Amino acid sequence: MLPVEHNDPINAKILAISEDKIEGFVREPFEEIAGRSGVDVDVVMARIAAMLRAGTIRRVRQTLLATNLAQGALVAWKLPDDKIDAAFEWMFQHDPFSGHVVLRSTDTVTAGSDYKLWTTVKVPQGFSLEAHCELLAKKVRAERFRIMPAKGIFTLGVGHVRRKTIDPGSKADQPAKMVPVQMVSLTTREWDVLQALKREFASEEITPSPWVARASEAGVSVEEFYRVAEELTARKIIGRFSTFLEHVKPSVGGVRVTRFNALFHWAVPQGREIEAGGEVGRHRILTHCYWREAGPEFKNVNIMAVAHGTDRQLLLDHKAAIDRHLRSCNIPVSYTNVFWGGRSEIKPSEISPHIYRDWVAQQSKS
């Protein structure tokens, strides 16, 4: 029986690459992981399939830069305490357009600490994000919600295994470059390829040339599938080929990838968001870093970042190192905070306009 824990030495070598190092569309993703990890391709495929079956890896898929395909936002929800758990379940179970569903808390009562449910939401082009959140608010009986779309992306990845050994203050040589969020339109053929491309892999699909069957599913030749996928990569629509670890819950063997999930907030002067986001986003511990406008409920926070780890104090040390770096860059911070993640469920957000139309019709009936 193959080892399935993330900290097995061979699995760790594979995961250090497969979590977030395979950028764009790659015709032979498992060969690419093998070449960059130094592990034989047959071993790579067997280990990834075994970890997927065991639940150590929760999904294997080609990711999209969906912020360019659908209106997306981080949404904070204010609910009565006795409605929070039911709202969490409804968002996770019944809204395919809500991705991350997380309960968050702060160490002290502070700006926004009464917003305890946080979700990511994406709504396909042609539909209203505001109207979607209004519908959700009625379903879960939310008192208020705050929509925080990303205006720019500085860091977006996972790499939990690789980040376990990062020291506080470790950063790239240059500031992170911001990727602006801008909508793109796709043809019907491109949507067909994209739908097949982004579907999660079952363990039996972890094979050489995995896209051949997906091309057939999309109703196109393999060469046409490759051509469209590579064009979508050039248009900044394709993200990474990734193996996503189950980093919230312990494995079957009781091993945790991470224990703490910290959402860092900073409020920097208007006009310096790109500079500040670049300086924050260059820190290697961060899996996400965005420019988002949180509004007066959150003391006008405009830079947000996420870090994961097994040691709470170590995450605070990472945050302190970033704070020191901002001061060294003479970037004023009028307010900062940490929102800690608690109960969490994660699923890919659906972005198909056809699926959205059917879902809205179903909700209107119920």
mmCIF file of C-alpha atoms in Angstrom:
data_model
loop_
_atom_site.group_PDB
_atom_site.id
_atom_site.type_symbol
_atom_site.label_atom_id
_atom_site.label_comp_id
_atom_site.label_asym_id
_atom_site.label_seq_id
_atom_site.Cartn_x
_atom_site.Cartn_y
_atom_site.Cartn_z
ATOM 1 C CA MET A 1 0.000 0.000 0.000
ATOM 2 C CA LEU A 2 1.389 3.385 -1.012
ATOM 3 C CA PRO A 3 2.017 6.083 1.633
ATOM 4 C CA VAL A 4 -0.706 8.744 1.423
ATOM 5 C CA GLU A 5 0.325 11.367 4.002
ATOM 6 C CA HIS A 6 1.558 14.701 2.685
ATOM 7 C CA ASN A 7 4.716 14.531 4.804
ATOM 8 C CA ASP A 8 5.978 11.256 3.326
ATOM 9 C CA PRO A 9 9.326 12.254 1.715
ATOM 10 C CA ILE A 10 8.385 11.245 -1.844
ATOM 11 C CA ASN A 11 4.879 12.710 -1.573
ATOM 12 C CA ALA A 12 6.344 15.944 -0.208
ATOM 13 C CA LYS A 13 8.685 16.234 -3.219
ATOM 14 C CA ILE A 14 5.747 15.750 -5.574
ATOM 15 C CA LEU A 15 3.445 18.135 -3.716
ATOM 16 C CA ALA A 16 6.085 20.862 -3.532
ATOM 17 C CA ILE A 17 5.666 21.106 -7.315
ATOM 18 C CA SER A 18 2.127 19.890 -7.954
ATOM 19 C CA GLU A 19 0.379 22.235 -5.506
ATOM 20 C CA ASP A 20 1.090 25.489 -7.332
ATOM 21 C CA LYS A 21 4.140 25.362 -9.592
ATOM 22 C CA ILE A 22 2.550 24.159 -12.868
ATOM 23 C CA GLU A 23 1.372 27.417 -14.382
ATOM 24 C CA GLY A 24 -0.970 27.682 -17.346
ATOM 25 C CA PHE A 25 -2.088 24.768 -19.509
ATOM 26 C CA VAL A 26 0.386 21.899 -19.917
ATOM 27 C CA ARG A 27 -0.262 19.071 -22.380
ATOM 28 C CA GLU A 28 1.359 16.435 -20.147
ATOM 29 C CA PRO A 29 0.947 17.779 -16.599
ATOM 30 C CA PHE A 30 2.094 14.640 -14.783
ATOM 31 C CA GLU A 31 5.274 14.464 -16.860
ATOM 32 C CA GLU A 32 5.896 18.115 -16.014
ATOM 33 C CA ILE A 33 5.471 17.401 -12.283
ATOM 34 C CA ALA A 34 7.835 14.435 -12.601
ATOM 35 C CA GLY A 35 10.497 16.415 -14.435
ATOM 36 C CA ARG A 36 10.459 19.266 -11.928
ATOM 37 C CA SER A 37 10.238 17.107 -8.789
ATOM 38 C CA GLY A 38 12.812 14.505 -9.808
ATOM 39 C CA VAL A 39 10.318 11.676 -9.183
ATOM 40 C CA ASP A 40 9.567 9.094 -11.893
ATOM 41 C CA VAL A 41 6.323 9.883 -13.750
ATOM 42 C CA ASP A 42 4.749 6.492 -12.957
ATOM 43 C CA VAL A 43 5.437 7.094 -9.266
ATOM 44 C CA VAL A 44 4.025 10.623 -9.528
ATOM 45 C CA MET A 45 0.765 9.374 -11.025
ATOM 46 C CA ALA A 46 0.448 6.458 -8.596
ATOM 47 C CA ARG A 47 1.116 8.660 -5.544
ATOM 48 C CA ILE A 48 -1.254 11.460 -6.629
ATOM 49 C CA ALA A 49 -4.006 8.928 -7.356
ATOM 50 C CA ALA A 50 -3.469 7.237 -3.981
ATOM 51 C CA MET A 51 -3.521 10.561 -2.094
ATOM 52 C CA LEU A 52 -6.677 11.565 -3.967
ATOM 53 C CA ARG A 53 -8.438 8.302 -3.069
ATOM 54 C CA ALA A 54 -7.375 8.691 0.571
ATOM 55 C CA GLY A 55 -8.582 12.292 0.777
ATOM 56 C CA THR A 56 -5.110 13.725 1.474
ATOM 57 C CA ILE A 57 -5.561 15.541 -1.831
ATOM 58 C CA ARG A 58 -9.124 16.837 -2.010
ATOM 59 C CA ARG A 59 -9.090 17.623 -5.738
ATOM 60 C CA VAL A 60 -6.918 17.627 -8.843
ATOM 61 C CA ARG A 61 -7.910 20.120 -11.493
ATOM 62 C CA GLN A 62 -6.935 22.777 -13.963
ATOM 63 C CA THR A 63 -7.691 26.069 -12.265
ATOM 64 C CA LEU A 64 -9.005 29.159 -13.994
ATOM 65 C CA LEU A 65 -8.471 32.837 -13.338
ATOM 66 C CA ALA A 66 -12.208 32.981 -12.872
ATOM 67 C CA THR A 67 -12.125 36.620 -11.767
ATOM 68 C CA ASN A 68 -11.736 37.392 -15.488
ATOM 69 C CA LEU A 69 -14.688 35.178 -16.463
ATOM 70 C CA ALA A 70 -17.259 36.021 -13.808
ATOM 71 C CA GLN A 71 -17.966 38.798 -11.358
ATOM 72 C CA GLY A 72 -16.344 37.720 -8.124
ATOM 73 C CA ALA A 73 -16.046 39.048 -4.615
ATOM 74 C CA LEU A 74 -15.255 38.244 -1.036
ATOM 75 C CA VAL A 75 -18.476 38.723 0.915
ATOM 76 C CA ALA A 76 -18.751 39.223 4.680
ATOM 77 C CA TRP A 77 -22.137 38.383 6.228
ATOM 78 C CA LYS A 78 -23.647 39.681 9.448
ATOM 79 C CA LEU A 79 -26.198 37.291 10.937
ATOM 80 C CA PRO A 80 -27.826 36.652 14.305
ATOM 81 C CA ASP A 81 -25.681 34.147 16.218
ATOM 82 C CA ASP A 82 -28.413 31.510 16.111
ATOM 83 C CA LYS A 83 -28.570 31.694 12.274
ATOM 84 C CA ILE A 84 -24.850 31.393 11.503
ATOM 85 C CA ASP A 85 -24.510 27.592 11.381
ATOM 86 C CA ALA A 86 -27.602 27.153 9.219
ATOM 87 C CA ALA A 87 -26.390 29.908 6.883
ATOM 88 C CA PHE A 88 -22.995 28.215 6.617
ATOM 89 C CA GLU A 89 -24.648 24.921 5.638
ATOM 90 C CA TRP A 90 -26.954 26.552 3.088
ATOM 91 C CA MET A 91 -24.130 28.423 1.363
ATOM 92 C CA PHE A 92 -22.004 25.285 1.199
ATOM 93 C CA GLN A 93 -24.697 22.797 0.232
ATOM 94 C CA HIS A 94 -27.060 24.812 -1.956
ATOM 95 C CA ASP A 95 -25.174 27.645 -3.661
ATOM 96 C CA PRO A 96 -22.759 26.367 -6.338
ATOM 97 C CA PHE A 97 -21.571 29.945 -6.890
ATOM 98 C CA SER A 98 -20.201 30.272 -3.336
ATOM 99 C CA GLY A 99 -16.679 28.818 -3.176
ATOM 100 C CA HIS A 100 -14.922 29.283 0.164
ATOM 101 C CA VAL A 101 -17.346 29.281 3.099
ATOM 102 C CA VAL A 102 -15.541 30.203 6.317
ATOM 103 C CA LEU A 103 -16.414 31.240 9.861
ATOM 104 C CA ARG A 104 -13.988 33.942 11.034
ATOM 105 C CA SER A 105 -13.274 35.616 14.365
ATOM 106 C CA THR A 106 -10.958 38.270 15.775
ATOM 107 C CA ASP A 107 -8.955 38.248 18.998
ATOM 108 C CA THR A 108 -10.823 41.316 20.282
ATOM 109 C CA VAL A 109 -14.057 43.098 19.450
ATOM 110 C CA THR A 110 -13.055 45.397 16.618
ATOM 111 C CA ALA A 111 -14.198 46.815 13.291
ATOM 112 C CA GLY A 112 -16.193 44.178 11.445
ATOM 113 C CA SER A 113 -15.820 41.471 14.081
ATOM 114 C CA ASP A 114 -19.600 40.994 14.066
ATOM 115 C CA TYR A 115 -19.323 39.767 10.443
ATOM 116 C CA LYS A 116 -18.599 36.133 11.239
ATOM 117 C CA LEU A 117 -19.495 34.326 8.003
ATOM 118 C CA TRP A 118 -17.233 34.955 5.010
ATOM 119 C CA THR A 119 -17.689 33.535 1.533
ATOM 120 C CA THR A 120 -16.274 33.933 -1.940
ATOM 121 C CA VAL A 121 -18.971 34.388 -4.570
ATOM 122 C CA LYS A 122 -18.795 34.360 -8.368
ATOM 123 C CA VAL A 123 -21.683 35.231 -10.680
ATOM 124 C CA PRO A 124 -21.415 34.621 -14.452
ATOM 125 C CA GLN A 125 -21.306 37.533 -16.849
ATOM 126 C CA GLY A 126 -24.711 39.011 -17.586
ATOM 127 C CA PHE A 127 -25.992 38.520 -14.036
ATOM 128 C CA SER A 128 -25.836 40.729 -10.958
ATOM 129 C CA LEU A 129 -23.538 39.996 -8.032
ATOM 130 C CA GLU A 130 -25.572 42.357 -5.862
ATOM 131 C CA ALA A 131 -28.836 40.604 -6.782
ATOM 132 C CA HIS A 132 -27.262 37.216 -6.059
ATOM 133 C CA CYS A 133 -26.174 38.333 -2.597
ATOM 134 C CA GLU A 134 -29.628 39.806 -1.944
ATOM 135 C CA LEU A 135 -31.122 36.421 -2.804
ATOM 136 C CA LEU A 136 -28.669 34.646 -0.494
ATOM 137 C CA ALA A 137 -29.382 37.134 2.300
ATOM 138 C CA LYS A 138 -33.089 36.308 2.115
ATOM 139 C CA LYS A 139 -32.375 32.570 2.103
ATOM 140 C CA VAL A 140 -30.147 32.672 5.192
ATOM 141 C CA ARG A 141 -31.787 35.677 6.909
ATOM 142 C CA ALA A 142 -28.645 37.803 6.939
ATOM 143 C CA GLU A 143 -28.928 41.249 8.517
ATOM 144 C CA ARG A 144 -26.258 42.821 6.309
ATOM 145 C CA PHE A 145 -23.529 41.894 3.884
ATOM 146 C CA ARG A 146 -20.471 43.630 2.478
ATOM 147 C CA ILE A 147 -19.359 42.821 -1.093
ATOM 148 C CA MET A 148 -15.609 43.251 -1.659
ATOM 149 C CA PRO A 149 -14.620 42.583 -5.287
ATOM 150 C CA ALA A 150 -10.945 42.256 -6.107
ATOM 151 C CA LYS A 151 -9.576 45.272 -7.952
ATOM 152 C CA GLY A 152 -6.201 43.614 -8.381
ATOM 153 C CA ILE A 153 -4.457 40.318 -7.577
ATOM 154 C CA PHE A 154 -0.887 40.244 -6.250
ATOM 155 C CA THR A 155 -0.570 36.629 -5.094
ATOM 156 C CA LEU A 156 -2.693 33.586 -5.873
ATOM 157 C CA GLY A 157 -1.507 30.061 -5.145
ATOM 158 C CA VAL A 158 -1.442 27.293 -2.586
ATOM 159 C CA GLY A 159 1.787 25.415 -1.877
ATOM 160 C CA HIS A 160 1.130 24.527 1.769
ATOM 161 C CA VAL A 161 3.863 21.881 1.873
ATOM 162 C CA ARG A 162 6.439 24.274 0.411
ATOM 163 C CA ARG A 163 5.431 27.059 2.811
ATOM 164 C CA LYS A 164 5.948 24.959 5.955
ATOM 165 C CA THR A 165 9.650 25.846 6.022
ATOM 166 C CA ILE A 166 9.403 29.559 5.166
ATOM 167 C CA ASP A 167 10.854 31.941 7.750
ATOM 168 C CA PRO A 168 9.080 35.167 8.764
ATOM 169 C CA GLY A 169 10.094 38.005 6.457
ATOM 170 C CA SER A 170 11.115 35.734 3.577
ATOM 171 C CA LYS A 171 10.184 37.535 0.375
ATOM 172 C CA ALA A 172 10.828 37.731 -3.345
ATOM 173 C CA ASP A 173 13.559 40.009 -4.664
ATOM 174 C CA GLN A 174 11.003 42.276 -6.328
ATOM 175 C CA PRO A 175 7.507 43.490 -5.371
ATOM 176 C CA ALA A 176 4.627 41.371 -6.612
ATOM 177 C CA LYS A 177 3.107 42.628 -9.845
ATOM 178 C CA MET A 178 -0.604 43.304 -9.754
ATOM 179 C CA VAL A 179 -2.830 41.437 -12.195
ATOM 180 C CA PRO A 180 -5.834 43.690 -12.859
ATOM 181 C CA VAL A 181 -9.288 42.142 -12.890
ATOM 182 C CA GLN A 182 -10.949 42.597 -16.269
ATOM 183 C CA MET A 183 -13.778 40.666 -17.877
ATOM 184 C CA VAL A 184 -13.243 38.656 -21.063
ATOM 185 C CA SER A 185 -15.815 37.070 -23.377
ATOM 186 C CA LEU A 186 -15.695 33.514 -24.689
ATOM 187 C CA THR A 187 -17.197 31.802 -27.711
ATOM 188 C CA THR A 188 -19.432 28.753 -27.368
ATOM 189 C CA ARG A 189 -16.535 26.532 -28.495
ATOM 190 C CA GLU A 190 -14.232 28.062 -25.892
ATOM 191 C CA TRP A 191 -16.836 27.487 -23.167
ATOM 192 C CA ASP A 192 -17.157 23.835 -24.255
ATOM 193 C CA VAL A 193 -13.411 23.339 -23.923
ATOM 194 C CA LEU A 194 -13.266 25.281 -20.662
ATOM 195 C CA GLN A 195 -16.042 23.215 -19.063
ATOM 196 C CA ALA A 196 -14.199 19.981 -19.902
ATOM 197 C CA LEU A 197 -10.843 21.457 -18.937
ATOM 198 C CA LYS A 198 -11.821 22.576 -15.436
ATOM 199 C CA ARG A 199 -13.674 19.458 -14.299
ATOM 200 C CA GLU A 200 -12.000 17.712 -11.369
ATOM 201 C CA PHE A 201 -10.006 14.565 -12.047
ATOM 202 C CA ALA A 202 -11.115 11.238 -10.624
ATOM 203 C CA SER A 203 -8.290 8.991 -9.410
ATOM 204 C CA GLU A 204 -8.637 6.733 -12.469
ATOM 205 C CA GLU A 205 -8.035 9.770 -14.707
ATOM 206 C CA ILE A 206 -4.530 10.303 -13.336
ATOM 207 C CA THR A 207 -2.940 8.895 -16.489
ATOM 208 C CA PRO A 208 -0.615 9.919 -19.315
ATOM 209 C CA SER A 209 -2.222 12.294 -21.861
ATOM 210 C CA PRO A 210 -5.161 13.086 -19.579
ATOM 211 C CA TRP A 211 -6.651 15.659 -21.957
ATOM 212 C CA VAL A 212 -7.461 13.195 -24.746
ATOM 213 C CA ALA A 213 -10.679 12.072 -23.044
ATOM 214 C CA ARG A 214 -11.517 15.688 -22.131
ATOM 215 C CA ALA A 215 -11.240 16.710 -25.800
ATOM 216 C CA SER A 216 -13.746 14.006 -26.682
ATOM 217 C CA GLU A 217 -15.993 15.263 -23.868
ATOM 218 C CA ALA A 218 -15.824 18.775 -25.340
ATOM 219 C CA GLY A 219 -16.634 17.462 -28.809
ATOM 220 C CA VAL A 220 -13.368 18.614 -30.398
ATOM 221 C CA SER A 221 -10.174 17.013 -31.658
ATOM 222 C CA VAL A 222 -7.201 16.782 -29.318
ATOM 223 C CA GLU A 223 -5.277 19.347 -31.386
ATOM 224 C CA GLU A 224 -8.239 21.743 -31.277
ATOM 225 C CA PHE A 225 -8.496 21.226 -27.513
ATOM 226 C CA TYR A 226 -4.802 22.042 -27.122
ATOM 227 C CA ARG A 227 -5.093 25.101 -29.381
ATOM 228 C CA VAL A 228 -8.034 26.561 -27.440
ATOM 229 C CA ALA A 229 -6.483 25.774 -24.040
ATOM 230 C CA GLU A 230 -3.193 27.413 -25.011
ATOM 231 C CA GLU A 231 -4.978 30.477 -26.387
ATOM 232 C CA LEU A 232 -6.930 30.762 -23.130
ATOM 233 C CA THR A 233 -3.643 30.559 -21.239
ATOM 234 C CA ALA A 234 -2.224 33.412 -23.320
ATOM 235 C CA ARG A 235 -5.349 35.453 -22.520
ATOM 236 C CA LYS A 236 -4.745 34.978 -18.768
ATOM 237 C CA ILE A 237 -7.877 32.835 -18.307
ATOM 238 C CA ILE A 238 -6.089 29.610 -17.294
ATOM 239 C CA GLY A 239 -4.490 29.467 -13.850
ATOM 240 C CA ARG A 240 -2.533 26.400 -12.781
ATOM 241 C CA PHE A 241 -2.725 22.634 -12.909
ATOM 242 C CA SER A 242 -2.969 21.898 -9.202
ATOM 243 C CA THR A 243 -3.327 19.166 -6.636
ATOM 244 C CA PHE A 244 -5.241 20.718 -3.745
ATOM 245 C CA LEU A 245 -4.427 19.296 -0.335
ATOM 246 C CA GLU A 246 -7.142 18.850 2.274
ATOM 247 C CA HIS A 247 -5.698 21.552 4.494
ATOM 248 C CA VAL A 248 -8.662 22.143 6.809
ATOM 249 C CA LYS A 249 -9.408 18.676 8.158
ATOM 250 C CA PRO A 250 -6.947 16.010 9.386
ATOM 251 C CA SER A 251 -6.093 13.125 7.068
ATOM 252 C CA VAL A 252 -7.275 9.562 7.677
ATOM 253 C CA GLY A 253 -4.069 9.128 9.669
ATOM 254 C CA GLY A 254 -4.797 12.193 11.783
ATOM 255 C CA VAL A 255 -2.119 14.367 10.169
ATOM 256 C CA ARG A 256 -2.943 18.037 9.511
ATOM 257 C CA VAL A 257 -1.446 20.070 6.682
ATOM 258 C CA THR A 258 -2.387 23.338 8.390
ATOM 259 C CA ARG A 259 -4.204 24.270 11.572
ATOM 260 C CA PHE A 260 -4.629 28.041 11.330
ATOM 261 C CA ASN A 261 -5.905 30.250 8.526
ATOM 262 C CA ALA A 262 -5.277 33.970 8.930
ATOM 263 C CA LEU A 263 -6.862 36.739 6.861
ATOM 264 C CA PHE A 264 -4.654 39.807 7.256
ATOM 265 C CA HIS A 265 -6.106 43.311 6.802
ATOM 266 C CA TRP A 266 -4.281 46.582 6.133
ATOM 267 C CA ALA A 267 -5.651 50.060 5.408
ATOM 268 C CA VAL A 268 -3.157 52.080 3.366
ATOM 269 C CA PRO A 269 -3.554 55.563 1.864
ATOM 270 C CA GLN A 270 -5.701 55.936 -1.223
ATOM 271 C CA GLY A 271 -3.475 55.956 -4.286
ATOM 272 C CA ARG A 272 -0.859 53.652 -2.749
ATOM 273 C CA GLU A 273 -2.783 50.385 -3.007
ATOM 274 C CA ILE A 274 -0.710 48.994 -5.895
ATOM 275 C CA GLU A 275 2.574 49.862 -4.183
ATOM 276 C CA ALA A 276 1.437 48.424 -0.837
ATOM 277 C CA GLY A 277 -0.044 45.286 -2.395
ATOM 278 C CA GLY A 278 3.200 44.652 -4.251
ATOM 279 C CA GLU A 279 5.211 44.922 -1.040
ATOM 280 C CA VAL A 280 2.819 42.695 0.910
ATOM 281 C CA GLY A 281 2.361 40.198 -1.918
ATOM 282 C CA ARG A 282 6.094 39.552 -2.336
ATOM 283 C CA HIS A 283 6.147 37.716 1.039
ATOM 284 C CA ARG A 284 6.420 34.000 0.372
ATOM 285 C CA ILE A 285 4.179 32.832 3.218
ATOM 286 C CA LEU A 286 1.067 34.282 1.549
ATOM 287 C CA THR A 287 -1.227 32.137 -0.563
ATOM 288 C CA HIS A 288 -3.449 35.076 -1.556
ATOM 289 C CA CYS A 289 -3.048 38.836 -1.677
ATOM 290 C CA TYR A 290 -5.630 41.231 -3.127
ATOM 291 C CA TRP A 291 -6.604 44.843 -3.389
ATOM 292 C CA ARG A 292 -10.169 44.912 -2.046
ATOM 293 C CA GLU A 293 -12.156 47.866 -0.707
ATOM 294 C CA ALA A 294 -13.717 46.782 2.597
ATOM 295 C CA GLY A 295 -15.458 50.065 3.401
ATOM 296 C CA PRO A 296 -16.136 51.851 6.683
ATOM 297 C CA GLU A 297 -17.438 48.669 8.372
ATOM 298 C CA PHE A 298 -13.818 47.471 8.325
ATOM 299 C CA LYS A 299 -12.090 50.859 8.793
ATOM 300 C CA ASN A 300 -11.471 51.202 5.045
ATOM 301 C CA VAL A 301 -9.157 48.209 4.725
ATOM 302 C CA ASN A 302 -7.934 47.904 1.141
ATOM 303 C CA ILE A 303 -5.166 45.266 1.167
ATOM 304 C CA MET A 304 -6.005 41.709 2.229
ATOM 305 C CA ALA A 305 -3.827 38.606 2.341
ATOM 306 C CA VAL A 306 -4.141 35.010 3.525
ATOM 307 C CA ALA A 307 -1.580 32.766 5.215
ATOM 308 C CA HIS A 308 -1.887 29.229 6.583
ATOM 309 C CA GLY A 309 0.160 27.338 9.143
ATOM 310 C CA THR A 310 0.213 24.905 12.035
ATOM 311 C CA ASP A 311 1.575 27.431 14.561
ATOM 312 C CA ARG A 312 -0.583 30.442 15.435
ATOM 313 C CA GLN A 313 2.263 32.508 16.883
ATOM 314 C CA LEU A 314 4.406 31.822 13.828
ATOM 315 C CA LEU A 315 1.674 33.261 11.612
ATOM 316 C CA LEU A 316 1.599 36.356 13.821
ATOM 317 C CA ASP A 317 5.387 36.556 13.445
ATOM 318 C CA HIS A 318 4.949 36.491 9.664
ATOM 319 C CA LYS A 319 2.370 39.281 9.957
ATOM 320 C CA ALA A 320 4.743 41.330 12.150
ATOM 321 C CA ALA A 321 7.502 40.914 9.568
ATOM 322 C CA ILE A 322 5.212 42.223 6.826
ATOM 323 C CA ASP A 323 4.225 45.160 9.041
ATOM 324 C CA ARG A 324 7.882 46.000 9.587
ATOM 325 C CA HIS A 325 8.547 45.813 5.862
ATOM 326 C CA LEU A 326 5.699 48.238 5.105
ATOM 327 C CA ARG A 327 7.166 50.666 7.654
ATOM 328 C CA SER A 328 10.596 50.328 6.049
ATOM 329 C CA CYS A 329 8.981 51.249 2.713
ATOM 330 C CA ASN A 330 7.389 54.327 4.320
ATOM 331 C CA ILE A 331 3.902 53.048 3.552
ATOM 332 C CA PRO A 332 1.566 54.280 6.313
ATOM 333 C CA VAL A 333 -0.968 51.824 7.728
ATOM 334 C CA SER A 334 -3.896 53.476 9.490
ATOM 335 C CA TYR A 335 -5.438 50.181 10.606
ATOM 336 C CA THR A 336 -4.565 46.489 10.558
ATOM 337 C CA ASN A 337 -6.154 43.327 11.900
ATOM 338 C CA VAL A 338 -6.253 39.548 11.693
ATOM 339 C CA PHE A 339 -9.420 37.539 11.084
ATOM 340 C CA TRP A 340 -8.852 33.901 12.062
ATOM 341 C CA GLY A 341 -10.551 31.137 10.118
ATOM 342 C CA GLY A 342 -12.547 28.514 11.979
ATOM 343 C CA ARG A 343 -14.953 26.066 10.403
ATOM 344 C CA SER A 344 -14.350 26.016 6.659
ATOM 345 C CA GLU A 345 -15.540 24.301 3.495
ATOM 346 C CA ILE A 346 -14.046 24.892 0.055
ATOM 347 C CA LYS A 347 -15.358 24.047 -3.384
ATOM 348 C CA PRO A 348 -14.777 25.502 -6.863
ATOM 349 C CA SER A 349 -17.296 28.206 -7.732
ATOM 350 C CA GLU A 350 -19.434 27.427 -10.755
ATOM 351 C CA ILE A 351 -19.168 30.066 -13.508
ATOM 352 C CA SER A 352 -21.380 28.685 -16.291
ATOM 353 C CA PRO A 353 -24.114 31.125 -17.403
ATOM 354 C CA HIS A 354 -26.362 28.175 -18.350
ATOM 355 C CA ILE A 355 -26.063 26.560 -14.931
ATOM 356 C CA TYR A 356 -26.657 29.912 -13.251
ATOM 357 C CA ARG A 357 -29.845 30.543 -15.234
ATOM 358 C CA ASP A 358 -31.210 27.112 -14.271
ATOM 359 C CA TRP A 359 -30.257 27.615 -10.615
ATOM 360 C CA VAL A 360 -32.021 30.987 -10.373
ATOM 361 C CA ALA A 361 -35.160 29.475 -11.921
ATOM 362 C CA GLN A 362 -35.067 26.656 -9.360
ATOM 363 C CA GLN A 363 -34.650 29.120 -6.484
ATOM 364 C CA SER A 364 -37.608 31.194 -7.655
ATOM 365 C CA LYS A 365 -39.789 28.076 -7.547
ATOM 366 C CA SER A 366 -38.675 27.219 -4.011
#
